[in-house]
mmCIF file of C-alpha atoms in Angstrom:
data_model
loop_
_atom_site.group_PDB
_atom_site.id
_atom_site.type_symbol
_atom_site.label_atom_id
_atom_site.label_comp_id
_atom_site.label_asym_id
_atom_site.label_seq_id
_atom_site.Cartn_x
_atom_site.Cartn_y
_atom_site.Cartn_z
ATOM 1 C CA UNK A 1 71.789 -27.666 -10.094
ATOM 2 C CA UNK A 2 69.445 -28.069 -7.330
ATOM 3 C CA UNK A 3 67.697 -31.018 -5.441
ATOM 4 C CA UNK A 4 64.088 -29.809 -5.014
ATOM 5 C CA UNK A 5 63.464 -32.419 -2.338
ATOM 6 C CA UNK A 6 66.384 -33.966 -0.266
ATOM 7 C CA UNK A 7 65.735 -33.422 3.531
ATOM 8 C CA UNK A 8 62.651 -35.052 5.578
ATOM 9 C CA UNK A 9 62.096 -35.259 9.172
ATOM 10 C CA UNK A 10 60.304 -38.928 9.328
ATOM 11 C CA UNK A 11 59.777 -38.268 13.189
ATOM 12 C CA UNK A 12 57.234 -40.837 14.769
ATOM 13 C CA UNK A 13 56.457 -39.612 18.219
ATOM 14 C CA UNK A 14 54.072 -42.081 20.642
ATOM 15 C CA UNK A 15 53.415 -39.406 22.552
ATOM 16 C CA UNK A 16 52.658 -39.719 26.703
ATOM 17 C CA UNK A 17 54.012 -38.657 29.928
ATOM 18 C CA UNK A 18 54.473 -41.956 32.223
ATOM 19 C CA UNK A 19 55.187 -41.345 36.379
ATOM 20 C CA UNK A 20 57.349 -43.874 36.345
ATOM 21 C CA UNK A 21 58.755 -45.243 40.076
ATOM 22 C CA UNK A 22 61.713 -44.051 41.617
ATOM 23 C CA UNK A 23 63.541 -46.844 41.109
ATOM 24 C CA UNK A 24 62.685 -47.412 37.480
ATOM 25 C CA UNK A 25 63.032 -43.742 36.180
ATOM 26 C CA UNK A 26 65.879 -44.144 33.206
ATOM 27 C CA UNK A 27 67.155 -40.936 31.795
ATOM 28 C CA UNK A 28 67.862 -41.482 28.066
ATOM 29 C CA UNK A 29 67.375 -40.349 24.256
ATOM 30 C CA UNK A 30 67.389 -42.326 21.054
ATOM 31 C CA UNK A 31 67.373 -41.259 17.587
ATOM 32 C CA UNK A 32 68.549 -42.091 14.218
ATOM 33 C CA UNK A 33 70.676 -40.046 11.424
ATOM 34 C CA UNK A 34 70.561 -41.220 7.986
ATOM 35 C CA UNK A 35 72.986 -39.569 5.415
ATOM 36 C CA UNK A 36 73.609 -40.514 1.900
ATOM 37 C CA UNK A 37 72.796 -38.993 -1.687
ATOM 38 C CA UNK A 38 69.693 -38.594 -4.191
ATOM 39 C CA UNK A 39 68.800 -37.158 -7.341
ATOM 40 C CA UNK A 40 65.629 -35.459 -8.252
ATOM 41 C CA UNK A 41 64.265 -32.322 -10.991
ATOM 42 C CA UNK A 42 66.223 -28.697 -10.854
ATOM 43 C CA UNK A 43 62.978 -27.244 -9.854
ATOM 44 C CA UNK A 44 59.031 -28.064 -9.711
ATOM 45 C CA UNK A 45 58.079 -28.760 -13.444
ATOM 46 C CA UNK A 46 61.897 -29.287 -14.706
ATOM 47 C CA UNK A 47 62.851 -31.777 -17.044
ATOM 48 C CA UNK A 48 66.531 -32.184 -16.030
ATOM 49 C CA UNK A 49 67.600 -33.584 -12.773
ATOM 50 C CA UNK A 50 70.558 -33.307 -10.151
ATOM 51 C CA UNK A 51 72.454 -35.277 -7.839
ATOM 52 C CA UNK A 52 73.254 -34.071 -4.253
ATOM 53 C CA UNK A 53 73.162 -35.252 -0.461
ATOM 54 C CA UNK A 54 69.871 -36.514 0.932
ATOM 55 C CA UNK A 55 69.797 -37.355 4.194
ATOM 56 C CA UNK A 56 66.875 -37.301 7.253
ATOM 57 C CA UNK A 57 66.396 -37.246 11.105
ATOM 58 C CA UNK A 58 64.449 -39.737 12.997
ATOM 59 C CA UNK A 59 63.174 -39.096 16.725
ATOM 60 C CA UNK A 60 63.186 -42.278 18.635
ATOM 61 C CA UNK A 61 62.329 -41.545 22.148
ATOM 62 C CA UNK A 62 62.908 -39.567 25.396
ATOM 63 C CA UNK A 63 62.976 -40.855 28.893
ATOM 64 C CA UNK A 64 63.746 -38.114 31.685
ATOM 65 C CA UNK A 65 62.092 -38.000 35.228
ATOM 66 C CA UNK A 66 58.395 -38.239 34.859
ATOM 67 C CA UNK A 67 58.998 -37.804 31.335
ATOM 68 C CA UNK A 68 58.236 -40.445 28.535
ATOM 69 C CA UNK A 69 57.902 -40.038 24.876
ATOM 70 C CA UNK A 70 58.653 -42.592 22.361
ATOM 71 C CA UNK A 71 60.946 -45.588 23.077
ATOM 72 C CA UNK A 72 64.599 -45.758 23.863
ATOM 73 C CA UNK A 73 64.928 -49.403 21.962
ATOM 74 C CA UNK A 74 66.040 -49.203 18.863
ATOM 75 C CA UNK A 75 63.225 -47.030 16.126
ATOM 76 C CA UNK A 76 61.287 -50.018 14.585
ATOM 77 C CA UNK A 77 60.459 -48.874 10.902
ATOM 78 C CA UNK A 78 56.610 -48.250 10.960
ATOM 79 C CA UNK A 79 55.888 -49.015 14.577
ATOM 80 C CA UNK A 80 52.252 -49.808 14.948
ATOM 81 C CA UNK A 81 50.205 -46.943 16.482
ATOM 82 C CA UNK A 82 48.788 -43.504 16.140
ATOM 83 C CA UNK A 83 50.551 -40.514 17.083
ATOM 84 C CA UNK A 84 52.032 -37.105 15.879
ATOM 85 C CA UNK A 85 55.203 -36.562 14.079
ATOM 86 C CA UNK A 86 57.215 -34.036 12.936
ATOM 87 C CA UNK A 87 57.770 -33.410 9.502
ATOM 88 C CA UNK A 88 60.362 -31.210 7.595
ATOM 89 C CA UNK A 89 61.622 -30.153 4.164
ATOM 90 C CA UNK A 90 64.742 -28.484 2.066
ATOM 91 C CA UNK A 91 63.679 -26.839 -0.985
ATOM 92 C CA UNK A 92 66.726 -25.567 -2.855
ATOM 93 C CA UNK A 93 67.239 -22.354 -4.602
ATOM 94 C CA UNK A 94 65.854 -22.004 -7.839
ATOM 95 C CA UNK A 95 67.979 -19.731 -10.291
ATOM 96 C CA UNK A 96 70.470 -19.460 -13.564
ATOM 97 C CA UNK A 97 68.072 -21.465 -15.866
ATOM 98 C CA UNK A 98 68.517 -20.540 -19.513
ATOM 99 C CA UNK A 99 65.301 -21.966 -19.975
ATOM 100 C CA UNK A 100 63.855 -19.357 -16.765
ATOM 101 C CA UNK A 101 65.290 -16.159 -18.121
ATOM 102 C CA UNK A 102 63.388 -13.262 -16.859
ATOM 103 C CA UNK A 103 62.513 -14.869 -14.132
ATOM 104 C CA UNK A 104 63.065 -13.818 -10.669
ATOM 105 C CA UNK A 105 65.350 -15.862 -8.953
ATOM 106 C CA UNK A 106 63.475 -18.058 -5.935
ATOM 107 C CA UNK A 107 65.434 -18.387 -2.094
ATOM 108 C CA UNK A 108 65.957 -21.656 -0.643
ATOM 109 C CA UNK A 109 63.324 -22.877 1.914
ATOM 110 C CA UNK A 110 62.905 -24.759 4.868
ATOM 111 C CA UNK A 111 59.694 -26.041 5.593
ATOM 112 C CA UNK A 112 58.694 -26.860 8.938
ATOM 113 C CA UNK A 113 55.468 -28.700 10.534
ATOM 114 C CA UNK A 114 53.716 -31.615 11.894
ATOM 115 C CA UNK A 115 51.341 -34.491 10.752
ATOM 116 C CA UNK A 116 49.246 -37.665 11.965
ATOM 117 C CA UNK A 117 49.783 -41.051 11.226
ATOM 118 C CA UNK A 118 48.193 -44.419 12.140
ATOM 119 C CA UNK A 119 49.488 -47.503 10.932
ATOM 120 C CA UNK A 120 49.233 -51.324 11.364
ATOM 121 C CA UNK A 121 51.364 -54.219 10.800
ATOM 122 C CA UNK A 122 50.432 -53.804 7.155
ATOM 123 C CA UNK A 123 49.535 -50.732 6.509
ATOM 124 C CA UNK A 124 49.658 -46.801 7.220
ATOM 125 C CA UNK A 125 48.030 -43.805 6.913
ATOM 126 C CA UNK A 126 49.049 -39.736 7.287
ATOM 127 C CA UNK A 127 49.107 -36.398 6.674
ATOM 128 C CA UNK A 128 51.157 -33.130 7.366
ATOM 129 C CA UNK A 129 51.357 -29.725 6.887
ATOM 130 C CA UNK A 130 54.238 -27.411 6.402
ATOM 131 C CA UNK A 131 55.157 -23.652 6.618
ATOM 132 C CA UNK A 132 57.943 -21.948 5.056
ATOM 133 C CA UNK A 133 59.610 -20.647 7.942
ATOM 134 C CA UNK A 134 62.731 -19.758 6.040
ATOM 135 C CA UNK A 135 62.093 -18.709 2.332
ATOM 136 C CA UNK A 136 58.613 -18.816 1.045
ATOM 137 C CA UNK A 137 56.517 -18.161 4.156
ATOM 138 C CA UNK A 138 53.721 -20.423 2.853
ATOM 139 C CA UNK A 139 51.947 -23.458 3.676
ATOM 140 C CA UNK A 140 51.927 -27.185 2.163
ATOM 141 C CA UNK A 141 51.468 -30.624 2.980
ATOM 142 C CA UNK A 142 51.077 -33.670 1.956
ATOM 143 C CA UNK A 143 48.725 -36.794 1.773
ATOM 144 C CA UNK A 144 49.904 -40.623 1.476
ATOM 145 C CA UNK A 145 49.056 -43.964 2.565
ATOM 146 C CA UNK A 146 51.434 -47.406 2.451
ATOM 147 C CA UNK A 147 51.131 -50.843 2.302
ATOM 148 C CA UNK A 148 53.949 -52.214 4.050
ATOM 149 C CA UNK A 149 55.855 -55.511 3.860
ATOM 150 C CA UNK A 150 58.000 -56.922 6.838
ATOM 151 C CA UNK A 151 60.508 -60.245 6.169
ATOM 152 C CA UNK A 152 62.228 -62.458 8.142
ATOM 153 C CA UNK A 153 65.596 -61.232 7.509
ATOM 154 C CA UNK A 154 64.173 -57.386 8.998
ATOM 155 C CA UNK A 155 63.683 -56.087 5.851
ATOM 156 C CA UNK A 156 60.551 -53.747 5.522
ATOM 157 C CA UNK A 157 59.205 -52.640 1.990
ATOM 158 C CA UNK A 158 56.614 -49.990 1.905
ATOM 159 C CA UNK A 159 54.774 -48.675 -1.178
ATOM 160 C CA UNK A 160 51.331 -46.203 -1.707
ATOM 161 C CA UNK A 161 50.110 -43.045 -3.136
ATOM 162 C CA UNK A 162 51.206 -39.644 -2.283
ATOM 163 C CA UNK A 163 49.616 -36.025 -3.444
ATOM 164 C CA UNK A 164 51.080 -32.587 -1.998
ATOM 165 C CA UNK A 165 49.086 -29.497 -1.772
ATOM 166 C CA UNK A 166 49.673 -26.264 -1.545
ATOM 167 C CA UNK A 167 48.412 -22.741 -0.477
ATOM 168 C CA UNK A 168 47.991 -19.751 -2.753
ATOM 169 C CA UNK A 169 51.170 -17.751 -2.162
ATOM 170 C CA UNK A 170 53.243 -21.786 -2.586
ATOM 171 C CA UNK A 171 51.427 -22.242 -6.053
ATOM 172 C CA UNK A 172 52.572 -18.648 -7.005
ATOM 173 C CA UNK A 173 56.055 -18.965 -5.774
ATOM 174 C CA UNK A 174 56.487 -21.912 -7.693
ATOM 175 C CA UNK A 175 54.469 -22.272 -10.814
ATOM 176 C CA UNK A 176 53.054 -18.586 -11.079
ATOM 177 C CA UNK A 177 54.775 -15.935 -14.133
ATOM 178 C CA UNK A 178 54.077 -12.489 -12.592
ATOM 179 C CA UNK A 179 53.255 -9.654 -15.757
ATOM 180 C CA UNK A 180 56.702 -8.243 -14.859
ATOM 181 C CA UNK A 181 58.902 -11.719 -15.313
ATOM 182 C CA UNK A 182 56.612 -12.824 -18.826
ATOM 183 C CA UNK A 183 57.811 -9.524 -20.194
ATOM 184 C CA UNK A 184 61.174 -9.473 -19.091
ATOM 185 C CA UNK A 185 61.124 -13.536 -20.457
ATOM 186 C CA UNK A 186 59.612 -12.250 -23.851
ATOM 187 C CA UNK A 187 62.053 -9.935 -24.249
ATOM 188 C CA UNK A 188 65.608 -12.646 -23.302
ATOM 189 C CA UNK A 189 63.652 -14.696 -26.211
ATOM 190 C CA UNK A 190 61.388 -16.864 -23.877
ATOM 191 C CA UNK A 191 57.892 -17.976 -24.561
ATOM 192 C CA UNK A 192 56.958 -17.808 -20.604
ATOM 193 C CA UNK A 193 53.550 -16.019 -20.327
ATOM 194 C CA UNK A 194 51.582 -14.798 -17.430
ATOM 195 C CA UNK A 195 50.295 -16.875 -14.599
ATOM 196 C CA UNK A 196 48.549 -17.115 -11.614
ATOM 197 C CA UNK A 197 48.145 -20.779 -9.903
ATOM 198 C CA UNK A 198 45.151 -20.734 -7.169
ATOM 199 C CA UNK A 199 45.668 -22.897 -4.088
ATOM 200 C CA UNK A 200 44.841 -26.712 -3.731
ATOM 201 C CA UNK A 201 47.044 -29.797 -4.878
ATOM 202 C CA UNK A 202 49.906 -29.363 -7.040
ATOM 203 C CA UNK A 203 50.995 -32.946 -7.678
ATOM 204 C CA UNK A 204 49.847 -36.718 -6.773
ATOM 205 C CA UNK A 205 52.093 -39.740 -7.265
ATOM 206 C CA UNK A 206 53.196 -43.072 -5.658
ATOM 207 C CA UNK A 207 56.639 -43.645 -3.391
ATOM 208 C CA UNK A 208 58.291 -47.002 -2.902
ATOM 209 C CA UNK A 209 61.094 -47.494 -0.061
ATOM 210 C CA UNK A 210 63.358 -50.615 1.797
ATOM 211 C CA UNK A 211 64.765 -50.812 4.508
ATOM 212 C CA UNK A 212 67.018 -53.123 5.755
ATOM 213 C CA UNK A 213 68.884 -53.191 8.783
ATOM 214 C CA UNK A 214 72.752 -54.707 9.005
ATOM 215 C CA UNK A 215 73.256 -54.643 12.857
ATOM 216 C CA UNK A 216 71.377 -53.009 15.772
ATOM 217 C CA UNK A 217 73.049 -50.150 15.343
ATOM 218 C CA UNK A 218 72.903 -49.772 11.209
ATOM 219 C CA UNK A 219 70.689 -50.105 8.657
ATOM 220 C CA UNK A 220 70.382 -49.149 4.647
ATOM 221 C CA UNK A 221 67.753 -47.414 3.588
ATOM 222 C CA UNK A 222 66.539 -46.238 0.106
ATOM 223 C CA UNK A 223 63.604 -44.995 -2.262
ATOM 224 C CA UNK A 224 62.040 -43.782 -5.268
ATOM 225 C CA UNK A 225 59.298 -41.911 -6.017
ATOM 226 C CA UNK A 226 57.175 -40.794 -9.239
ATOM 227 C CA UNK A 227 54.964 -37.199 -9.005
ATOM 228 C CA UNK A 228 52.806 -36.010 -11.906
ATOM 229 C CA UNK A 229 52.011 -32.477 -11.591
ATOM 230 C CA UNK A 230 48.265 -31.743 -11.724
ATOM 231 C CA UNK A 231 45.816 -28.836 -11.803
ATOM 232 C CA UNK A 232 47.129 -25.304 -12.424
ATOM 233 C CA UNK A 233 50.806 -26.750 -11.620
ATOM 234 C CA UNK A 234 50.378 -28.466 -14.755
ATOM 235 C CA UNK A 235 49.096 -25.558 -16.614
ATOM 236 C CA UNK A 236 52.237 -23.080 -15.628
ATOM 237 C CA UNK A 237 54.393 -22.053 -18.661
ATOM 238 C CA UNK A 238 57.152 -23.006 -16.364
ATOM 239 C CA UNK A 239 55.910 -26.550 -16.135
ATOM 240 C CA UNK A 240 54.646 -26.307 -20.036
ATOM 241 C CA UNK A 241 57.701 -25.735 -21.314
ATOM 242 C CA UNK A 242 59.472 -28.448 -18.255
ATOM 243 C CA UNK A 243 57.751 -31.515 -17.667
ATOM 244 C CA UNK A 244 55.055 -32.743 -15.384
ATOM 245 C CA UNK A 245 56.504 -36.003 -14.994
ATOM 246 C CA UNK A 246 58.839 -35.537 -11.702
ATOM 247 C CA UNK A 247 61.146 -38.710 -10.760
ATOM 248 C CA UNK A 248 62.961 -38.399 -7.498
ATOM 249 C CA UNK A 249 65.226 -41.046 -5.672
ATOM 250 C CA UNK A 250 67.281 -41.765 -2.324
ATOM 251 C CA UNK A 251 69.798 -44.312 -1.176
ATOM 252 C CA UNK A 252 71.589 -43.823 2.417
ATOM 253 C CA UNK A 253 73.042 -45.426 5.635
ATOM 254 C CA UNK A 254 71.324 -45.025 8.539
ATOM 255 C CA UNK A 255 72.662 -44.953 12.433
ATOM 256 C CA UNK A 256 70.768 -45.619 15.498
ATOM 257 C CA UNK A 257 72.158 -43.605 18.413
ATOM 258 C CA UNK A 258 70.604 -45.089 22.100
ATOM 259 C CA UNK A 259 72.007 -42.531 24.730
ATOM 260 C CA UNK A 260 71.887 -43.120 28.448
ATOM 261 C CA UNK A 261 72.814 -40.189 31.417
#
């Protein structure tokens, strides 16, 4: 049983370098480590789901000499601004399906990249791109957009649409039947036929999350998202046979670390 999504690097940089005076330079770091558990599908296109650890790693800021990036208060969620941020994702192994027989078993991934966001008090915006620089050596990314919610209390609800692309080699890795794998499928018994998925988005959806913090040093976070699969995704015999309907969800504790030296 595998999580298909359960690490992301949510790291909002305001990015500048500040000559600060003498006097006032402050050398310092703050971030944020949130660690808890989710469920989501076996695989892209599976109708079963698993639970495991989720967890992410936010970048607050960095103060050292002439150096500034970010803020060393403590991360407010959805900060106002535009800026760069980096962005990063687990995608577990996928193998030892009865339903996948014949099919070649898929390494583990780690996606790395970077996206934009602006956002105001009420809203945000953003995009990112990845690259498999462990596992598939391709590239994806994602779209989304929020409406956010802030209360008294310092809870903040956000809510919006979401759709994740992917290149050519992605789409193949993960919703592509080479001739080789439909035969050897055909002959375990399976129906899988076939396939080859061209490049562009693989899924759109919406994603809800809350936050709400408990001191200045703690907070619980947690959210749930729905995907539908779309385009030549949806048309793989793996996701044919699966579902297109993906359902994914998150609930942690999150810890704000503000370090001086």
């Amino acid at each position: 049983m595998r999580l298909t999504r359960c690490l992301r690097l949510a790291a909002a940089v305001s990015c500048g370098v500040l000559a600060l005076p003498a006097f006032a330079q402050e050398r310092g770091l703050s971030f944020s480590i949130t660690g808890g558990a989710g469920v989501a599908p076996d695989y892209f296109g599976s109708d079963s789901v698993s639970v495991g650890p989720a967890g992410s790693f936010g970048f607050g800021g960095l103060r050292f000499g002439a150096l500034a990036l970010g803020t060393l208060d403590t991360p407010e969620q959805f900060a106002p601004g535009f800026g760069p941020y980096g962005a990063f994702r687990f995608i577990g192994k996928r193998d030892g399906k009865d339903e996948l027989e014949g099919m070649d078993d898929v390494k583990a991934s780690v996606e790395i990249g970077a996206g934009l966001q602006y956002t105001e008090d009420f809203w945000q915006v953003f995009g990112e791109l990845r690259y498999g620089a462990i596992g598939h050596n391709a590239v994806a990314g994602e779209l989304g957009a929020n409406v956010i919610f802030r209360g008294e209390s310092g809870l903040v609800l956000n809510a919006g649409p979401r759709a994740e692309f992917g290149n050519r080699r992605f789409n193949r890795t993960y919703f592509g039947v080479s001739e080789a794998e439909a035969t050897a499928s055909q002959d375990a018994g399976g129906s899988l036929t076939a396939f080859s998925p061209s490049a562009g988005f693989y899924s759109v959806g919406v994603e809800a999350g809350a936050y709400q913090p408990l001191s200045a040093d703690w907070g619980l976070s947690g959210s749930v998202r729905f995907d539908r699969l779309r385009g030549d995704a949806a048309d793989s015999p793996i996701v044919q046979q699966g579902s297109r309907n993906q359902i994914s969800a998150e609930i942690g504790l999150t810890r704000h670390f503000n370090l001086r030296f």
